[in-house]
Amino acid sequence: MLAIFIIFFFYLCLAAAFAATSDHNVLLKSALSVAGGSVYHPSKSSSTALCGTTNGTLSSSILEDGGINESTTTKKRPLRVLFLSADTGGGHRASAESLARQFQIHFPGSTYDLLDVWTLDGVYPYKTLVKSYTHLSAHPKHWSLFYHSSNIFPVGSLANIHSNVLCGRRIKRRIAGYDPDVIVSVHPAMNNAPRIATRKLMKEHGKYIPFFTVVTDLGSGHSHWFEKKVDKLYVASERIFKLARRRGRTPSQNIVMTGLPIRQDFALQSQKLNGDRTTEDGKKYQKQVKTNLSLSNDRPMVLVMGGGEGVGSLSQIVDQLHDKFVANDIDATICVVCGRNEKLQTELKEKDWNKNNNSGSTVEVIGLGYVDKMADYMVAADVLVSKAGPGTIAEAAAVGLPVMMTSFLPGQEAGNVDVVIDAGFGEYCKRPSKIASRVSEWLKDEALLQKMSQRATQMGNPTAASDIVLDIGTITQAWIDANLEASNGKRKSILSSSSR
């Protein structure tokens, strides 16, 4: 089946492959003309992938080795930021919004847009990206087949050529309409064609637009994340760093280890915990948060999540947790994030949880809908029970919260399980009864929970979004300065010629 698909796809693209590849190589090798003889060209030794020259003289904003001359970029002007993403899961949008918030904090007055180029400008099958993901993610075996088959080099290369030939011009026009100062991709499908379209746009308009990729996967990632010619690639783990080097041949100097960009609330909560919930100050603050959320301070809290839709075997997990806590005489509060699953929330509220409780233990079950104060609930929790989503894991680590992972989407989420287990702050169990047994054991072993919490804190990076934005913003400011210098140089040249 896969072989047939590859052969069909090859013939479909063969007619355009030579022209597209030739054009691509020309773009990579040619200088991006700015006017009056000034050019921007790729620099192999550059940490930002490009350096600027003006009539053979180095721009004062971009140093000869490709670095940034920060003395010329001290003024933090507002930026027009264009994020490239798609609603295939909530993590990509959440990452874009967390980065957008940091742009507004560090570069006041900045504005941003979120663009899905495939839904708006793609041809079939690219324009069905979101709908296809929604269907496939609900059928993990189908998703696994699609993910792994599309992650093969020949298939990925042909898809890139095909999408560039059929959609490249429309994508270029769409990006031009936003007139961005900087482009940030937070989605694996938003790198190759948009980056090439941006390069063509730069050549036409005579100004450089930096293009960055922020990988929002944690332990494993699709090959489409990794482009060789992006200005910088931000990754959250050593695993992703190695993938970028192997699959994308991205130069190591262009890869930055940062952590996943998560919501500002988690950075603030981490500060209030003094970076460690196991200290006396941390424990005191956790009690304060529990009080603010109207939760008991006399018993531990287990937070159960199933993703934004409230999917998964949540009901079975909650039942097993409750029964196991009762059987082991463990007092606890179980908070369940139901998302859109209003039926589950109603069932949890109406169920008589004390019907078969003869142990005298107090186990309270609270059904929650959408939670705005997720950082608060994670601070209040002692254990998180959740699917192995990268954003959720990163947020838990930021506040030192041990994680019991219950499921993962084959492909990009499989590596997340290994990241957590290797770091020593969680486990993976699929069966609800086993999940309940292990969480019960954790709650009865305070020393183990404390050690897991400390390991989670070591893994977490609550300021990743801020770090990424400061780096991107500094580079972008320097390119704006370089563009202005080139433009001024052109105007001076015209005035000089006209006065002769």
mmCIF file of N, CA and C in Angstrom, residues 322-446:
data_model
loop_
_atom_site.group_PDB
_atom_site.id
_atom_site.type_symbol
_atom_site.label_atom_id
_atom_site.label_comp_id
_atom_site.label_asym_id
_atom_site.label_seq_id
_atom_site.Cartn_x
_atom_site.Cartn_y
_atom_site.Cartn_z
ATOM 1 N N HIS A 322 -10.758 6.210 43.116
ATOM 2 C CA HIS A 322 -11.600 6.331 44.292
ATOM 3 C C HIS A 322 -11.638 5.022 45.083
ATOM 4 N N ASP A 323 -11.911 3.924 44.380
ATOM 5 C CA ASP A 323 -12.034 2.639 45.071
ATOM 6 C C ASP A 323 -10.718 2.212 45.711
ATOM 7 N N LYS A 324 -9.613 2.465 45.033
ATOM 8 C CA LYS A 324 -8.312 2.072 45.585
ATOM 9 C C LYS A 324 -7.951 2.918 46.792
ATOM 10 N N PHE A 325 -8.258 4.212 46.749
ATOM 11 C CA PHE A 325 -7.991 5.069 47.897
ATOM 12 C C PHE A 325 -8.813 4.615 49.104
ATOM 13 N N VAL A 326 -10.065 4.297 48.868
ATOM 14 C CA VAL A 326 -10.936 3.820 49.952
ATOM 15 C C VAL A 326 -10.401 2.515 50.518
ATOM 16 N N ALA A 327 -10.027 1.583 49.633
ATOM 17 C CA ALA A 327 -9.532 0.275 50.079
ATOM 18 C C ALA A 327 -8.238 0.397 50.877
ATOM 19 N N ASN A 328 -7.425 1.402 50.563
ATOM 20 C CA ASN A 328 -6.148 1.584 51.254
ATOM 21 C C ASN A 328 -6.223 2.631 52.365
ATOM 22 N N ASP A 329 -7.462 3.058 52.678
ATOM 23 C CA ASP A 329 -7.688 4.021 53.751
ATOM 24 C C ASP A 329 -6.866 5.306 53.540
ATOM 25 N N ILE A 330 -6.909 5.812 52.297
ATOM 26 C CA ILE A 330 -6.188 7.038 51.945
ATOM 27 C C ILE A 330 -7.182 8.183 51.804
ATOM 28 N N ASP A 331 -7.004 9.227 52.590
ATOM 29 C CA ASP A 331 -7.812 10.433 52.417
ATOM 30 C C ASP A 331 -7.263 11.221 51.215
ATOM 31 N N ALA A 332 -8.130 11.652 50.330
ATOM 32 C CA ALA A 332 -7.659 12.369 49.132
ATOM 33 C C ALA A 332 -8.795 13.133 48.480
ATOM 34 N N THR A 333 -8.420 14.134 47.689
ATOM 35 C CA THR A 333 -9.349 14.844 46.814
ATOM 36 C C THR A 333 -8.954 14.521 45.377
ATOM 37 N N ILE A 334 -9.944 14.157 44.563
ATOM 38 C CA ILE A 334 -9.693 13.882 43.153
ATOM 39 C C ILE A 334 -10.395 14.956 42.328
ATOM 40 N N CYS A 335 -9.625 15.814 41.687
ATOM 41 C CA CYS A 335 -10.183 16.848 40.812
ATOM 42 C C CYS A 335 -10.070 16.358 39.365
ATOM 43 N N VAL A 336 -11.186 16.348 38.662
ATOM 44 C CA VAL A 336 -11.239 15.792 37.311
ATOM 45 C C VAL A 336 -11.559 16.903 36.320
ATOM 46 N N VAL A 337 -10.632 17.176 35.401
ATOM 47 C CA VAL A 337 -10.859 18.172 34.356
ATOM 48 C C VAL A 337 -11.597 17.481 33.218
ATOM 49 N N CYS A 338 -12.876 17.790 33.068
ATOM 50 C CA CYS A 338 -13.727 17.098 32.091
ATOM 51 C C CYS A 338 -13.740 17.779 30.724
ATOM 52 N N GLY A 339 -13.283 18.995 30.637
ATOM 53 C CA GLY A 339 -13.295 19.695 29.352
ATOM 54 C C GLY A 339 -14.718 19.874 28.842
ATOM 55 N N ARG A 340 -14.942 19.476 27.582
ATOM 56 C CA ARG A 340 -16.267 19.613 26.985
ATOM 57 C C ARG A 340 -17.198 18.453 27.349
ATOM 58 N N ASN A 341 -16.681 17.503 28.071
ATOM 59 C CA ASN A 341 -17.474 16.323 28.403
ATOM 60 C C ASN A 341 -18.433 16.644 29.556
ATOM 61 N N GLU A 342 -19.509 17.348 29.234
ATOM 62 C CA GLU A 342 -20.471 17.758 30.258
ATOM 63 C C GLU A 342 -21.177 16.554 30.885
ATOM 64 N N LYS A 343 -21.356 15.503 30.078
ATOM 65 C CA LYS A 343 -22.005 14.298 30.602
ATOM 66 C C LYS A 343 -21.196 13.699 31.740
ATOM 67 N N LEU A 344 -19.883 13.601 31.561
ATOM 68 C CA LEU A 344 -19.026 13.063 32.614
ATOM 69 C C LEU A 344 -19.054 13.949 33.847
ATOM 70 N N GLN A 345 -18.998 15.255 33.631
ATOM 71 C CA GLN A 345 -19.017 16.177 34.766
ATOM 72 C C GLN A 345 -20.294 16.014 35.586
ATOM 73 N N THR A 346 -21.423 15.842 34.906
ATOM 74 C CA THR A 346 -22.702 15.627 35.601
ATOM 75 C C THR A 346 -22.705 14.300 36.353
ATOM 76 N N GLU A 347 -22.187 13.256 35.720
ATOM 77 C CA GLU A 347 -22.136 11.942 36.364
ATOM 78 C C GLU A 347 -21.293 11.974 37.636
ATOM 79 N N LEU A 348 -20.154 12.654 37.564
ATOM 80 C CA LEU A 348 -19.280 12.739 38.739
ATOM 81 C C LEU A 348 -19.957 13.503 39.877
ATOM 82 N N LYS A 349 -20.715 14.514 39.507
ATOM 83 C CA LYS A 349 -21.384 15.334 40.517
ATOM 84 C C LYS A 349 -22.526 14.581 41.187
ATOM 85 N N GLU A 350 -23.262 13.785 40.401
ATOM 86 C CA GLU A 350 -24.461 13.130 40.926
ATOM 87 C C GLU A 350 -24.191 11.770 41.560
ATOM 88 N N LYS A 351 -23.043 11.195 41.338
ATOM 89 C CA LYS A 351 -22.754 9.855 41.853
ATOM 90 C C LYS A 351 -22.587 9.869 43.369
ATOM 91 N N ASP A 352 -23.111 8.825 44.025
ATOM 92 C CA ASP A 352 -22.969 8.678 45.478
ATOM 93 C C ASP A 352 -21.656 7.964 45.764
ATOM 94 N N TRP A 353 -20.603 8.739 45.990
ATOM 95 C CA TRP A 353 -19.273 8.169 46.162
ATOM 96 C C TRP A 353 -19.094 7.470 47.507
ATOM 97 N N ASN A 354 -19.940 7.762 48.469
ATOM 98 C CA ASN A 354 -19.796 7.158 49.809
ATOM 99 C C ASN A 354 -20.621 5.889 49.983
ATOM 100 N N LYS A 355 -21.278 5.453 48.904
ATOM 101 C CA LYS A 355 -22.183 4.306 48.987
ATOM 102 C C LYS A 355 -21.488 3.060 49.522
ATOM 103 N N ASN A 356 -20.314 2.754 49.038
ATOM 104 C CA ASN A 356 -19.613 1.535 49.444
ATOM 105 C C ASN A 356 -18.359 1.836 50.261
ATOM 106 N N ASN A 357 -18.319 3.018 50.866
ATOM 107 C CA ASN A 357 -17.157 3.410 51.662
ATOM 108 C C ASN A 357 -17.373 3.015 53.117
ATOM 109 N N ASN A 358 -16.757 1.919 53.524
ATOM 110 C CA ASN A 358 -16.873 1.442 54.902
ATOM 111 C C ASN A 358 -15.580 1.597 55.674
ATOM 112 N N SER A 359 -14.618 2.290 55.062
ATOM 113 C CA SER A 359 -13.294 2.381 55.699
ATOM 114 C C SER A 359 -13.156 3.601 56.596
ATOM 115 N N GLY A 360 -14.048 4.548 56.434
ATOM 116 C CA GLY A 360 -13.931 5.775 57.211
ATOM 117 C C GLY A 360 -13.033 6.811 56.570
ATOM 118 N N SER A 361 -12.421 6.481 55.425
ATOM 119 C CA SER A 361 -11.569 7.449 54.725
ATOM 120 C C SER A 361 -12.441 8.467 53.981
ATOM 121 N N THR A 362 -11.867 9.643 53.738
ATOM 122 C CA THR A 362 -12.581 10.701 53.017
ATOM 123 C C THR A 362 -11.958 10.868 51.636
ATOM 124 N N VAL A 363 -12.713 10.503 50.612
ATOM 125 C CA VAL A 363 -12.257 10.659 49.236
ATOM 126 C C VAL A 363 -13.292 11.495 48.495
ATOM 127 N N GLU A 364 -12.948 12.743 48.209
ATOM 128 C CA GLU A 364 -13.863 13.667 47.541
ATOM 129 C C GLU A 364 -13.537 13.722 46.054
ATOM 130 N N VAL A 365 -14.563 13.615 45.216
ATOM 131 C CA VAL A 365 -14.398 13.685 43.768
ATOM 132 C C VAL A 365 -15.068 14.964 43.269
ATOM 133 N N ILE A 366 -14.304 15.801 42.581
ATOM 134 C CA ILE A 366 -14.810 17.083 42.088
ATOM 135 C C ILE A 366 -14.665 17.124 40.572
ATOM 136 N N GLY A 367 -15.764 17.258 39.876
ATOM 137 C CA GLY A 367 -15.739 17.369 38.417
ATOM 138 C C GLY A 367 -15.629 18.817 37.985
ATOM 139 N N LEU A 368 -14.644 19.111 37.159
ATOM 140 C CA LEU A 368 -14.413 20.460 36.663
ATOM 141 C C LEU A 368 -14.645 20.498 35.152
ATOM 142 N N GLY A 369 -15.140 21.614 34.654
ATOM 143 C CA GLY A 369 -15.286 21.773 33.207
ATOM 144 C C GLY A 369 -13.985 22.281 32.631
ATOM 145 N N TYR A 370 -14.041 23.391 31.881
ATOM 146 C CA TYR A 370 -12.812 24.020 31.437
ATOM 147 C C TYR A 370 -12.203 24.767 32.604
ATOM 148 N N VAL A 371 -10.899 24.682 32.729
ATOM 149 C CA VAL A 371 -10.197 25.289 33.856
ATOM 150 C C VAL A 371 -9.331 26.431 33.353
ATOM 151 N N ASP A 372 -9.624 27.648 33.789
ATOM 152 C CA ASP A 372 -8.818 28.808 33.431
ATOM 153 C C ASP A 372 -7.551 28.892 34.283
ATOM 154 N N LYS A 373 -7.661 28.455 35.528
ATOM 155 C CA LYS A 373 -6.535 28.543 36.462
ATOM 156 C C LYS A 373 -5.793 27.211 36.539
ATOM 157 N N MET A 374 -5.341 26.713 35.393
ATOM 158 C CA MET A 374 -4.684 25.414 35.374
ATOM 159 C C MET A 374 -3.395 25.422 36.182
ATOM 160 N N ALA A 375 -2.653 26.515 36.137
ATOM 161 C CA ALA A 375 -1.409 26.588 36.914
ATOM 162 C C ALA A 375 -1.700 26.473 38.407
ATOM 163 N N ASP A 376 -2.780 27.100 38.855
ATOM 164 C CA ASP A 376 -3.165 27.009 40.267
ATOM 165 C C ASP A 376 -3.503 25.576 40.655
ATOM 166 N N TYR A 377 -4.273 24.902 39.812
ATOM 167 C CA TYR A 377 -4.653 23.519 40.120
ATOM 168 C C TYR A 377 -3.442 22.591 40.126
ATOM 169 N N MET A 378 -2.471 22.847 39.239
ATOM 170 C CA MET A 378 -1.268 22.010 39.249
ATOM 171 C C MET A 378 -0.411 22.275 40.485
ATOM 172 N N VAL A 379 -0.402 23.501 40.963
ATOM 173 C CA VAL A 379 0.301 23.802 42.219
ATOM 174 C C VAL A 379 -0.388 23.103 43.383
ATOM 175 N N ALA A 380 -1.716 23.122 43.370
ATOM 176 C CA ALA A 380 -2.481 22.513 44.458
ATOM 177 C C ALA A 380 -2.381 20.989 44.446
ATOM 178 N N ALA A 381 -2.139 20.401 43.281
ATOM 179 C CA ALA A 381 -2.108 18.950 43.146
ATOM 180 C C ALA A 381 -0.812 18.366 43.705
ATOM 181 N N ASP A 382 -0.897 17.099 44.109
ATOM 182 C CA ASP A 382 0.285 16.351 44.542
ATOM 183 C C ASP A 382 0.693 15.332 43.488
ATOM 184 N N VAL A 383 -0.263 14.933 42.641
ATOM 185 C CA VAL A 383 -0.004 14.006 41.538
ATOM 186 C C VAL A 383 -0.890 14.425 40.368
ATOM 187 N N LEU A 384 -0.329 14.377 39.159
ATOM 188 C CA LEU A 384 -1.097 14.615 37.938
ATOM 189 C C LEU A 384 -1.287 13.295 37.206
ATOM 190 N N VAL A 385 -2.531 12.983 36.832
ATOM 191 C CA VAL A 385 -2.845 11.809 36.021
ATOM 192 C C VAL A 385 -3.345 12.321 34.682
ATOM 193 N N SER A 386 -2.602 12.031 33.601
ATOM 194 C CA SER A 386 -2.918 12.666 32.325
ATOM 195 C C SER A 386 -2.317 11.891 31.162
ATOM 196 N N LYS A 387 -2.824 12.164 29.953
ATOM 197 C CA LYS A 387 -2.165 11.662 28.754
ATOM 198 C C LYS A 387 -0.816 12.342 28.603
ATOM 199 N N ALA A 388 0.056 11.754 27.793
ATOM 200 C CA ALA A 388 1.434 12.227 27.698
ATOM 201 C C ALA A 388 1.601 13.348 26.684
ATOM 202 N N GLY A 389 0.819 14.404 26.819
ATOM 203 C CA GLY A 389 0.955 15.566 25.948
ATOM 204 C C GLY A 389 2.180 16.378 26.335
ATOM 205 N N PRO A 390 2.945 16.904 25.369
ATOM 206 C CA PRO A 390 4.181 17.617 25.692
ATOM 207 C C PRO A 390 3.964 18.872 26.531
ATOM 208 N N GLY A 391 2.916 19.648 26.190
ATOM 209 C CA GLY A 391 2.657 20.868 26.942
ATOM 210 C C GLY A 391 2.280 20.586 28.378
ATOM 211 N N THR A 392 1.444 19.589 28.581
ATOM 212 C CA THR A 392 1.017 19.225 29.933
ATOM 213 C C THR A 392 2.200 18.780 30.772
ATOM 214 N N ILE A 393 3.083 17.975 30.182
ATOM 215 C CA ILE A 393 4.270 17.505 30.901
ATOM 216 C C ILE A 393 5.181 18.677 31.254
ATOM 217 N N ALA A 394 5.375 19.585 30.307
ATOM 218 C CA ALA A 394 6.244 20.747 30.551
ATOM 219 C C ALA A 394 5.672 21.635 31.650
ATOM 220 N N GLU A 395 4.357 21.817 31.642
ATOM 221 C CA GLU A 395 3.713 22.634 32.674
ATOM 222 C C GLU A 395 3.828 21.976 34.042
ATOM 223 N N ALA A 396 3.639 20.654 34.089
ATOM 224 C CA ALA A 396 3.766 19.933 35.359
ATOM 225 C C ALA A 396 5.186 20.051 35.895
ATOM 226 N N ALA A 397 6.168 19.878 35.016
ATOM 227 C CA ALA A 397 7.567 19.975 35.446
ATOM 228 C C ALA A 397 7.899 21.366 35.969
ATOM 229 N N ALA A 398 7.295 22.383 35.371
ATOM 230 C CA ALA A 398 7.572 23.764 35.778
ATOM 231 C C ALA A 398 7.204 24.024 37.230
ATOM 232 N N VAL A 399 6.208 23.296 37.747
ATOM 233 C CA VAL A 399 5.787 23.479 39.144
ATOM 234 C C VAL A 399 6.094 22.248 39.989
ATOM 235 N N GLY A 400 6.995 21.381 39.492
ATOM 236 C CA GLY A 400 7.465 20.250 40.289
ATOM 237 C C GLY A 400 6.412 19.206 40.587
ATOM 238 N N LEU A 401 5.549 18.902 39.616
ATOM 239 C CA LEU A 401 4.429 17.987 39.845
ATOM 240 C C LEU A 401 4.696 16.615 39.216
ATOM 241 N N PRO A 402 4.735 15.536 40.015
ATOM 242 C CA PRO A 402 4.901 14.175 39.478
ATOM 243 C C PRO A 402 3.739 13.800 38.555
ATOM 244 N N VAL A 403 4.022 12.985 37.527
ATOM 245 C CA VAL A 403 3.040 12.691 36.488
ATOM 246 C C VAL A 403 2.852 11.188 36.310
ATOM 247 N N MET A 404 1.594 10.761 36.315
ATOM 248 C CA MET A 404 1.231 9.412 35.911
ATOM 249 C C MET A 404 0.608 9.514 34.521
ATOM 250 N N MET A 405 1.298 8.997 33.511
ATOM 251 C CA MET A 405 0.820 9.085 32.131
ATOM 252 C C MET A 405 -0.049 7.873 31.807
ATOM 253 N N THR A 406 -1.202 8.134 31.201
ATOM 254 C CA THR A 406 -2.187 7.078 30.966
ATOM 255 C C THR A 406 -2.338 6.691 29.499
ATOM 256 N N SER A 407 -1.899 7.533 28.591
ATOM 257 C CA SER A 407 -2.023 7.249 27.157
ATOM 258 C C SER A 407 -1.142 8.204 26.394
ATOM 259 N N PHE A 408 -0.902 7.893 25.122
ATOM 260 C CA PHE A 408 -0.163 8.795 24.249
ATOM 261 C C PHE A 408 -0.568 8.527 22.815
ATOM 262 N N LEU A 409 -0.462 9.554 21.990
ATOM 263 C CA LEU A 409 -0.749 9.417 20.574
ATOM 264 C C LEU A 409 0.486 8.849 19.892
ATOM 265 N N PRO A 410 0.369 7.726 19.164
ATOM 266 C CA PRO A 410 1.548 7.123 18.517
ATOM 267 C C PRO A 410 2.246 8.136 17.623
ATOM 268 N N GLY A 411 3.554 8.049 17.601
ATOM 269 C CA GLY A 411 4.326 8.985 16.798
ATOM 270 C C GLY A 411 4.964 10.041 17.657
ATOM 271 N N GLN A 412 4.430 11.281 17.599
ATOM 272 C CA GLN A 412 5.089 12.403 18.250
ATOM 273 C C GLN A 412 5.012 12.359 19.766
ATOM 274 N N GLU A 413 4.022 11.671 20.362
ATOM 275 C CA GLU A 413 3.913 11.650 21.824
ATOM 276 C C GLU A 413 4.599 10.455 22.466
ATOM 277 N N ALA A 414 5.015 9.472 21.669
ATOM 278 C CA ALA A 414 5.632 8.272 22.233
ATOM 279 C C ALA A 414 6.897 8.608 23.005
ATOM 280 N N GLY A 415 7.702 9.519 22.463
ATOM 281 C CA GLY A 415 8.949 9.877 23.127
ATOM 282 C C GLY A 415 8.753 10.633 24.425
ATOM 283 N N ASN A 416 7.592 11.245 24.607
ATOM 284 C CA ASN A 416 7.338 11.988 25.843
ATOM 285 C C ASN A 416 7.359 11.066 27.052
ATOM 286 N N VAL A 417 6.866 9.853 26.865
ATOM 287 C CA VAL A 417 6.856 8.875 27.952
ATOM 288 C C VAL A 417 8.283 8.597 28.412
ATOM 289 N N ASP A 418 9.184 8.401 27.458
ATOM 290 C CA ASP A 418 10.582 8.117 27.794
ATOM 291 C C ASP A 418 11.236 9.304 28.493
ATOM 292 N N VAL A 419 10.895 10.519 28.060
ATOM 293 C CA VAL A 419 11.473 11.712 28.686
ATOM 294 C C VAL A 419 11.122 11.764 30.173
ATOM 295 N N VAL A 420 9.864 11.530 30.494
ATOM 296 C CA VAL A 420 9.413 11.588 31.889
ATOM 297 C C VAL A 420 10.029 10.466 32.714
ATOM 298 N N ILE A 421 10.002 9.251 32.174
ATOM 299 C CA ILE A 421 10.547 8.106 32.917
ATOM 300 C C ILE A 421 12.048 8.259 33.122
ATOM 301 N N ASP A 422 12.766 8.664 32.077
ATOM 302 C CA ASP A 422 14.216 8.847 32.196
ATOM 303 C C ASP A 422 14.565 9.928 33.205
ATOM 304 N N ALA A 423 13.738 10.975 33.277
ATOM 305 C CA ALA A 423 13.987 12.073 34.216
ATOM 306 C C ALA A 423 13.578 11.699 35.642
ATOM 307 N N GLY A 424 12.792 10.625 35.799
ATOM 308 C CA GLY A 424 12.462 10.122 37.122
ATOM 309 C C GLY A 424 11.351 10.834 37.843
ATOM 310 N N PHE A 425 10.432 11.485 37.107
ATOM 311 C CA PHE A 425 9.332 12.134 37.817
ATOM 312 C C PHE A 425 7.959 11.626 37.381
ATOM 313 N N GLY A 426 7.919 10.401 36.861
ATOM 314 C CA GLY A 426 6.631 9.838 36.491
ATOM 315 C C GLY A 426 6.744 8.441 35.938
ATOM 316 N N GLU A 427 5.571 7.855 35.671
ATOM 317 C CA GLU A 427 5.490 6.516 35.108
ATOM 318 C C GLU A 427 4.388 6.485 34.061
ATOM 319 N N TYR A 428 4.361 5.387 33.317
ATOM 320 C CA TYR A 428 3.300 5.175 32.331
ATOM 321 C C TYR A 428 2.553 3.888 32.652
ATOM 322 N N CYS A 429 1.235 3.998 32.798
ATOM 323 C CA CYS A 429 0.365 2.840 33.007
ATOM 324 C C CYS A 429 -0.868 3.011 32.129
ATOM 325 N N LYS A 430 -1.291 1.937 31.487
ATOM 326 C CA LYS A 430 -2.434 2.017 30.594
ATOM 327 C C LYS A 430 -3.722 1.570 31.260
ATOM 328 N N ARG A 431 -3.640 0.541 32.074
ATOM 329 C CA ARG A 431 -4.851 -0.011 32.694
ATOM 330 C C ARG A 431 -5.267 0.832 33.905
ATOM 331 N N PRO A 432 -6.532 1.230 33.981
ATOM 332 C CA PRO A 432 -7.002 2.045 35.103
ATOM 333 C C PRO A 432 -6.705 1.438 36.476
ATOM 334 N N SER A 433 -6.828 0.131 36.615
ATOM 335 C CA SER A 433 -6.559 -0.502 37.911
ATOM 336 C C SER A 433 -5.087 -0.357 38.306
ATOM 337 N N LYS A 434 -4.202 -0.481 37.332
ATOM 338 C CA LYS A 434 -2.776 -0.325 37.603
ATOM 339 C C LYS A 434 -2.434 1.124 37.916
ATOM 340 N N ILE A 435 -3.085 2.043 37.198
ATOM 341 C CA ILE A 435 -2.886 3.467 37.469
ATOM 342 C C ILE A 435 -3.233 3.778 38.917
ATOM 343 N N ALA A 436 -4.397 3.286 39.352
ATOM 344 C CA ALA A 436 -4.858 3.548 40.718
ATOM 345 C C ALA A 436 -3.915 2.943 41.752
ATOM 346 N N SER A 437 -3.425 1.747 41.481
ATOM 347 C CA SER A 437 -2.515 1.084 42.430
ATOM 348 C C SER A 437 -1.217 1.872 42.595
ATOM 349 N N ARG A 438 -0.644 2.311 41.467
ATOM 350 C CA ARG A 438 0.626 3.036 41.544
ATOM 351 C C ARG A 438 0.464 4.404 42.191
ATOM 352 N N VAL A 439 -0.612 5.122 41.869
ATOM 353 C CA VAL A 439 -0.829 6.432 42.490
ATOM 354 C C VAL A 439 -1.047 6.271 43.992
ATOM 355 N N SER A 440 -1.744 5.225 44.392
ATOM 356 C CA SER A 440 -1.939 4.960 45.830
ATOM 357 C C SER A 440 -0.603 4.743 46.522
ATOM 358 N N GLU A 441 0.270 4.002 45.871
ATOM 359 C CA GLU A 441 1.597 3.762 46.446
ATOM 360 C C GLU A 441 2.383 5.054 46.565
ATOM 361 N N TRP A 442 2.261 5.926 45.576
ATOM 362 C CA TRP A 442 2.954 7.210 45.643
ATOM 363 C C TRP A 442 2.463 8.034 46.832
ATOM 364 N N LEU A 443 1.148 8.102 47.004
ATOM 365 C CA LEU A 443 0.587 8.931 48.073
ATOM 366 C C LEU A 443 0.974 8.420 49.457
ATOM 367 N N LYS A 444 1.230 7.133 49.560
ATOM 368 C CA LYS A 444 1.612 6.546 50.852
ATOM 369 C C LYS A 444 3.106 6.667 51.116
ATOM 370 N N ASP A 445 3.853 7.111 50.120
ATOM 371 C CA ASP A 445 5.309 7.235 50.262
ATOM 372 C C ASP A 445 5.707 8.698 50.044
ATOM 373 N N GLU A 446 5.674 9.478 51.115
ATOM 374 C CA GLU A 446 5.934 10.915 51.026
ATOM 375 C C GLU A 446 7.349 11.210 50.532
#
